[in-house]
Coordinates of C-alpha atoms and ligand atoms in Angstrom, one line a residue:
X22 CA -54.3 -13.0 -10.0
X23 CA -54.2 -11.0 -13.3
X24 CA -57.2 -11.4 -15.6
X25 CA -57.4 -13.9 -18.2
X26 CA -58.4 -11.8 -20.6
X27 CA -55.2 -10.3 -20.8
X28 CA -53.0 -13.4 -20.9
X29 CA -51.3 -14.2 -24.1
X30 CA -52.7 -16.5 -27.0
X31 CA -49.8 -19.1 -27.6
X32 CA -49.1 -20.5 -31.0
X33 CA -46.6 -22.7 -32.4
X34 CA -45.0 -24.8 -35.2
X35 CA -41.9 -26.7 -35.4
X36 CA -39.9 -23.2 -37.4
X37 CA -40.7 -20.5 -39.3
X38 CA -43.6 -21.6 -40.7
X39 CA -46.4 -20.7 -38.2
X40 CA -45.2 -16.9 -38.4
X41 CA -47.5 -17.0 -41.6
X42 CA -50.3 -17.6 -39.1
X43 CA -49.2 -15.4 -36.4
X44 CA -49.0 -12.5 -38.7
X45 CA -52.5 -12.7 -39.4
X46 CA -53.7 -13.6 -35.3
X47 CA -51.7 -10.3 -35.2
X48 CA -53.7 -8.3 -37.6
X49 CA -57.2 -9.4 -36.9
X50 CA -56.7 -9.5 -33.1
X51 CA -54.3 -5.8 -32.5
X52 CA -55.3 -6.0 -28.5
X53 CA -54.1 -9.3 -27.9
X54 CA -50.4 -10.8 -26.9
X55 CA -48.9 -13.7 -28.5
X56 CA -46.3 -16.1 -27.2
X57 CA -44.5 -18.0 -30.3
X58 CA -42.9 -21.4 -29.9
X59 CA -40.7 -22.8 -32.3
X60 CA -39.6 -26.5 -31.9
X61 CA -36.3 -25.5 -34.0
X62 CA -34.8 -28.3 -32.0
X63 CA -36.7 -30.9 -33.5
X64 CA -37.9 -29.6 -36.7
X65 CA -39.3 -31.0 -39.2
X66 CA -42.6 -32.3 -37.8
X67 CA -43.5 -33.8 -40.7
X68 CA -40.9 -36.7 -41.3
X69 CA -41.7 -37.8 -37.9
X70 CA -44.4 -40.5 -36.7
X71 CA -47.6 -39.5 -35.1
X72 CA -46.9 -40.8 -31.7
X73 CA -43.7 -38.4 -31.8
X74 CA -45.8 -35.2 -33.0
X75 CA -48.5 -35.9 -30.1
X76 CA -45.5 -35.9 -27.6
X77 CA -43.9 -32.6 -28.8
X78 CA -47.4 -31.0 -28.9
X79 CA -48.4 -32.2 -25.4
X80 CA -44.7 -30.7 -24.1
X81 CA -45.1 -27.6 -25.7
X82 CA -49.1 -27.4 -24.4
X83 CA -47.6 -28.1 -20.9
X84 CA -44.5 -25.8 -21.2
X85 CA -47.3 -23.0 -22.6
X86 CA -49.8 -23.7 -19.4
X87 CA -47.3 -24.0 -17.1
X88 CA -45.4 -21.1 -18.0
X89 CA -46.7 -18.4 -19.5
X90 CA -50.7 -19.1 -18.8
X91 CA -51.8 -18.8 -22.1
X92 CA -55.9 -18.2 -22.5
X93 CA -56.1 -20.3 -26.3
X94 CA -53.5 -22.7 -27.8
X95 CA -53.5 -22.2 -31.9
X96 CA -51.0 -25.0 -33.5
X97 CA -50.1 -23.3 -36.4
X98 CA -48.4 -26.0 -38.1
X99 CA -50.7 -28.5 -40.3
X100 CA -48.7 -31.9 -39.4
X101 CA -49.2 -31.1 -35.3
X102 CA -52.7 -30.2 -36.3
X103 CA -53.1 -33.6 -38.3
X104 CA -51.8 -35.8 -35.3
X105 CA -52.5 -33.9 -32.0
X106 CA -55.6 -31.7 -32.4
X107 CA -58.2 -34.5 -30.9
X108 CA -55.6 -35.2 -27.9
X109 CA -54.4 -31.5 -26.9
X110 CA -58.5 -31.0 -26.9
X111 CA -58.9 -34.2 -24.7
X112 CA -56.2 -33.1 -22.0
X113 CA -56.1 -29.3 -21.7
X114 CA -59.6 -29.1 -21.3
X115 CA -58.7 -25.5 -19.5
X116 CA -58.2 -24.1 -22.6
X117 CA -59.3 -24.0 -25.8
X118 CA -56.8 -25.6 -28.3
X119 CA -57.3 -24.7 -32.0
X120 CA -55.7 -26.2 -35.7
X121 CA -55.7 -25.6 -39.3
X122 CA -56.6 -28.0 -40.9
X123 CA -60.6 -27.4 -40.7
X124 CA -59.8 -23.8 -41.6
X125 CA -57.6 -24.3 -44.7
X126 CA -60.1 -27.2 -46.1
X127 CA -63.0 -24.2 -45.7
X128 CA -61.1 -21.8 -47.3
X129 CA -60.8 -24.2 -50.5
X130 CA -64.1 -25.5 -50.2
X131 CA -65.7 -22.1 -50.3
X132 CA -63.3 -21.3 -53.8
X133 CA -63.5 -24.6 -55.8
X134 CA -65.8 -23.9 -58.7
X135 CA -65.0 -27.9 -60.5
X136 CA -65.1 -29.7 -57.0
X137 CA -61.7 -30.6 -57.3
X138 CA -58.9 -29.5 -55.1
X139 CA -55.6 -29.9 -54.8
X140 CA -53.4 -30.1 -51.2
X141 CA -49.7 -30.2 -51.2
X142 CA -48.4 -30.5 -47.2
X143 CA -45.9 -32.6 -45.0
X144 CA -45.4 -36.2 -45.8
X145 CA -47.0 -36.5 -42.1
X146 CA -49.9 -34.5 -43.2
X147 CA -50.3 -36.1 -46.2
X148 CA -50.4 -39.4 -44.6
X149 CA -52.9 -38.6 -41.9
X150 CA -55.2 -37.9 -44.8
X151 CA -56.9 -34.8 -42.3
X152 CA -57.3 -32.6 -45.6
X153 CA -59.6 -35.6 -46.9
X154 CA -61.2 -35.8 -43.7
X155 CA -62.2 -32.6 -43.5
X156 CA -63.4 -31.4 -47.3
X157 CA -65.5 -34.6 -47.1
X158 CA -66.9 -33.2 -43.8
X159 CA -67.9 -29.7 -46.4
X160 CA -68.6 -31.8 -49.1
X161 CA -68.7 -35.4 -50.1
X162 CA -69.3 -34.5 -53.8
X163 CA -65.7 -33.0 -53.8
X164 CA -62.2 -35.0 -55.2
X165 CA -59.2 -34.7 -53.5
X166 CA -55.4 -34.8 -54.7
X167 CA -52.2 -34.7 -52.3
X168 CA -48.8 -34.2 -52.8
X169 CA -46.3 -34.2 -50.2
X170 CA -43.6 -31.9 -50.6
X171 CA -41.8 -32.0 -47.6
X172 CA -38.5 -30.3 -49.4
X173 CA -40.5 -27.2 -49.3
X174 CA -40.4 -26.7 -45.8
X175 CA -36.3 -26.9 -45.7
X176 CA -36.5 -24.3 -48.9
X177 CA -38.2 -22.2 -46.7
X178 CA -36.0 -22.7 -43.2
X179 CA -32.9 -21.9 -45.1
X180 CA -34.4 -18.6 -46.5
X181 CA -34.5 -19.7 -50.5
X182 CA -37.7 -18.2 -51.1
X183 CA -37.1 -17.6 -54.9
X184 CA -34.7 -18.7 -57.8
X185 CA -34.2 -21.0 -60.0
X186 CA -33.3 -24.0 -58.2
X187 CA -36.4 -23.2 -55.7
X188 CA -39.1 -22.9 -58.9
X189 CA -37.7 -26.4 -60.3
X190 CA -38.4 -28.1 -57.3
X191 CA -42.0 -26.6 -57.2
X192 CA -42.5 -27.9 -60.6
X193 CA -41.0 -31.4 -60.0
X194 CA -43.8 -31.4 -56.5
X195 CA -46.8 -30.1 -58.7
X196 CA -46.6 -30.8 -62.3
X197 CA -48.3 -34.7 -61.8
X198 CA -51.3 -33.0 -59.7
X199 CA -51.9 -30.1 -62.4
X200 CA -51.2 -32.9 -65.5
X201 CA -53.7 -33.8 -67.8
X202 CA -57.7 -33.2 -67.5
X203 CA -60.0 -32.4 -64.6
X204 CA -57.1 -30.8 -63.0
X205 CA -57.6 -28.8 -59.5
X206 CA -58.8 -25.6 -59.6
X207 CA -57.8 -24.9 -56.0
X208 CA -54.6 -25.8 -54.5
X209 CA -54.5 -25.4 -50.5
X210 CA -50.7 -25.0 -49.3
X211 CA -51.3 -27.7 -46.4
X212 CA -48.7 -27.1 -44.5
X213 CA -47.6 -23.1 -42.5
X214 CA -44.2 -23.1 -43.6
X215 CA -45.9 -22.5 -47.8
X216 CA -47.2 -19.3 -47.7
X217 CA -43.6 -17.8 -47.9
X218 CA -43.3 -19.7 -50.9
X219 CA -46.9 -18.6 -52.5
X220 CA -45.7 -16.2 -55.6
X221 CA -43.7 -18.7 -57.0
X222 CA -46.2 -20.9 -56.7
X223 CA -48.4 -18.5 -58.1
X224 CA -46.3 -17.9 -60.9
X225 CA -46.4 -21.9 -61.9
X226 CA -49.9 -22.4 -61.9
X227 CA -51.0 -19.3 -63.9
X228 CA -54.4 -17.7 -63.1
X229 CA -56.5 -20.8 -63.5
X230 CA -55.5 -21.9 -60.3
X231 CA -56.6 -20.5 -56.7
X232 CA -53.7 -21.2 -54.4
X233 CA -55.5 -21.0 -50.5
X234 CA -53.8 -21.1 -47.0
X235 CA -56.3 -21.2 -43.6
X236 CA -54.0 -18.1 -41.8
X237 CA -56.8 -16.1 -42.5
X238 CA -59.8 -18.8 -41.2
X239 CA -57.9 -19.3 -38.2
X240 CA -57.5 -16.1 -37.1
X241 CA -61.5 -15.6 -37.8
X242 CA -62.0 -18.4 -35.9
X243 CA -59.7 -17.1 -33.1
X244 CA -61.8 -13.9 -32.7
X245 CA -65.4 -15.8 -32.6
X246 CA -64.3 -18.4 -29.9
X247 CA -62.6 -15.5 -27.6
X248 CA -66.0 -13.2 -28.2
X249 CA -68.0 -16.1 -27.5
X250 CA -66.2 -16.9 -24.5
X251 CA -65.5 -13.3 -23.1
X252 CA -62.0 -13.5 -23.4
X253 CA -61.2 -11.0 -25.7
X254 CA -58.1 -8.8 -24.3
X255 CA -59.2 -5.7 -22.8
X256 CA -55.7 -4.2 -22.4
X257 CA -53.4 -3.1 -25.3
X258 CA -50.9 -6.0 -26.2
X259 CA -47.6 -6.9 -25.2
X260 CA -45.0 -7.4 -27.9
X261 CA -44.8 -11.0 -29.4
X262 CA -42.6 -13.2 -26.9
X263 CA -40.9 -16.1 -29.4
X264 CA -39.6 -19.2 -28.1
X265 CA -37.0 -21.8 -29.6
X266 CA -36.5 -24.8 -28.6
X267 CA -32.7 -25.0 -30.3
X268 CA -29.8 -21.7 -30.8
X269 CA -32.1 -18.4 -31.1
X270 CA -30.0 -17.0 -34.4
X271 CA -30.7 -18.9 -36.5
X272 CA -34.4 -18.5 -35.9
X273 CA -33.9 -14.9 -35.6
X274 CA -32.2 -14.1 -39.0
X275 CA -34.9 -15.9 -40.8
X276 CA -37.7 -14.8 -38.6
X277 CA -36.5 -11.5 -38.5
X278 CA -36.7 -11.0 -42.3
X279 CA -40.0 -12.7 -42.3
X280 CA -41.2 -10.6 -40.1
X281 CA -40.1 -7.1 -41.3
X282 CA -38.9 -6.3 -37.8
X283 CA -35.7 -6.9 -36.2
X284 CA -35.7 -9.3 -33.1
X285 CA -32.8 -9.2 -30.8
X286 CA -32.0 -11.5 -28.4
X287 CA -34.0 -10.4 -25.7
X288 CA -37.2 -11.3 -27.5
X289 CA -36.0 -14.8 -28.4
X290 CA -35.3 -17.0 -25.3
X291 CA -33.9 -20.5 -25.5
X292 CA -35.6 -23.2 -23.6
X293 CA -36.0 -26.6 -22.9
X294 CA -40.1 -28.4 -23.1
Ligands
DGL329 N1 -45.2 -26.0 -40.7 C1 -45.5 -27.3 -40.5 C2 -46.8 -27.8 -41.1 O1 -47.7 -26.9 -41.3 C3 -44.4 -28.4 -40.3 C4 -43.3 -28.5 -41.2 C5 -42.3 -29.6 -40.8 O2 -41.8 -29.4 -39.7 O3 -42.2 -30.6 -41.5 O4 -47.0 -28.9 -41.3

């Protein structure tokens, strides 16, 4: 049997939006292989209930083990995070599974200067109150303000990444957190699919503001816990494998673009989890 060391990392999110993540596993880890899922089928997580977020999680876990051996799980999306972390831990003990929501909440714990922080995420995410959880975890002494903004995540599945009708939607979502005093001075985007959205963001909040995202925690985190555990790859990798739960061209223009590199059909296979 091949070594583990050299099996893939898998990583997934319900579209798009865990490419943000993936694209930083793939520049802090060059050696390793990565096997993307995207639940296009079922997207988005974050309207759902918990119960129903568990169940894709522990499908696409099994479909990952079962499959394609992965060494490490990494949910790049913040909702699946938020509901399934504790149980894909619990039941795929094999492997070590991995979210984003402890490294995002570092990430804006370490810039706040005023102890107030601002998240804006899935209505799931937002409701699971995980960002809460874990800044209190950091640091009690720090206040918390959420938003959800779940139109953000359809902004950035149907490509509108800028214009007008795009920046007055991010002003409607974050004008109430940034109004008045003692506003945030950090604002983590609290959900994968935000990062493509970040400029304009940017560009609302003016300098004042620190806008964070965990991409770059988790994939940190991703190198310690393969080091520690002697499973870093000792081969050169494999090109990223992507998944898709629903018709791969869809996935593929947007992805594609995303990505700077052109995926054909022959790295994006359809399946059923
Ligand atoms: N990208 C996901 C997240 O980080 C999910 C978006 C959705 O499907 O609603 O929460």
């Amino acid at each position: 049997m091949a070594n583990l060391n050299d099996a893939p990392i898998g990583v997934f999110d319900s579209g798009i939006g865990g490419l943000t993540v993936l694209n930083a596993l793939r520049q802090a880890l060059p050696q390793e292989s990565f096997v993307y899922l995207a639940d296009t089928a079922r997207i988005p997580y974050g309207t759902k209930s918990r119960e129903a977020v568990i169940q894709y999680a522990q499908q696409i876990c099994s479909q990952f083990i079962r499959h394609h051996r992965i060494k490490a799980l990494v949910i790049a999306c913040n909702t699946a995070s938020a509901h399934a972390l504790t149980t894909l831990q619990q039941e795929f003990t094999d492997i070590p599974v991995l979210g984003v929501i402890v490294p995002g909440a570092t990430a804006a714990v370490h810039t706040t200067r005023n102890k107030h922080i601002a998240v804006i995420a899935t209505e799931g995410a937002v409701r699971s109150r995980a960002y809460e959880a874990a800044i209190a975890t950091l640091d009690k002494s720090i206040r918390v303000s959420s938003q959800a903004c779940q139109l953000l995540v359809s902004l950035v599945e149907e490509g509108w990444l800028e214009g007008d009708i795009t920046d007055r939607i991010i002003q409607r979502y974050l004008e109430p957190l940034f109004n008045g005093s003692n506003t945030p001075d950090t604002l983590v985007l609290g959900c994968t699919h935000f990062p493509l959205l970040k400029s304009r963001i940017e560009n609302y909040l003016g300098k004042n503001v620190s806008v964070v995202d965990s991409a770059s925690n988790v994939a940190k985190e991703v190198f310690n816990l393969l080091e520690q555990r002697q499973l870093l790859s000792t081969v050169h990798s494999k090109p990223t494998q992507f998944l898709v739960t629903d018709s791969p061209q869809r996935f593929i223009a947007t992805a594609s673009i995303f990505l700077g590199e052109s995926l054909d059909e022959s790295r994006v296979q359809h399946i059923s989890v």
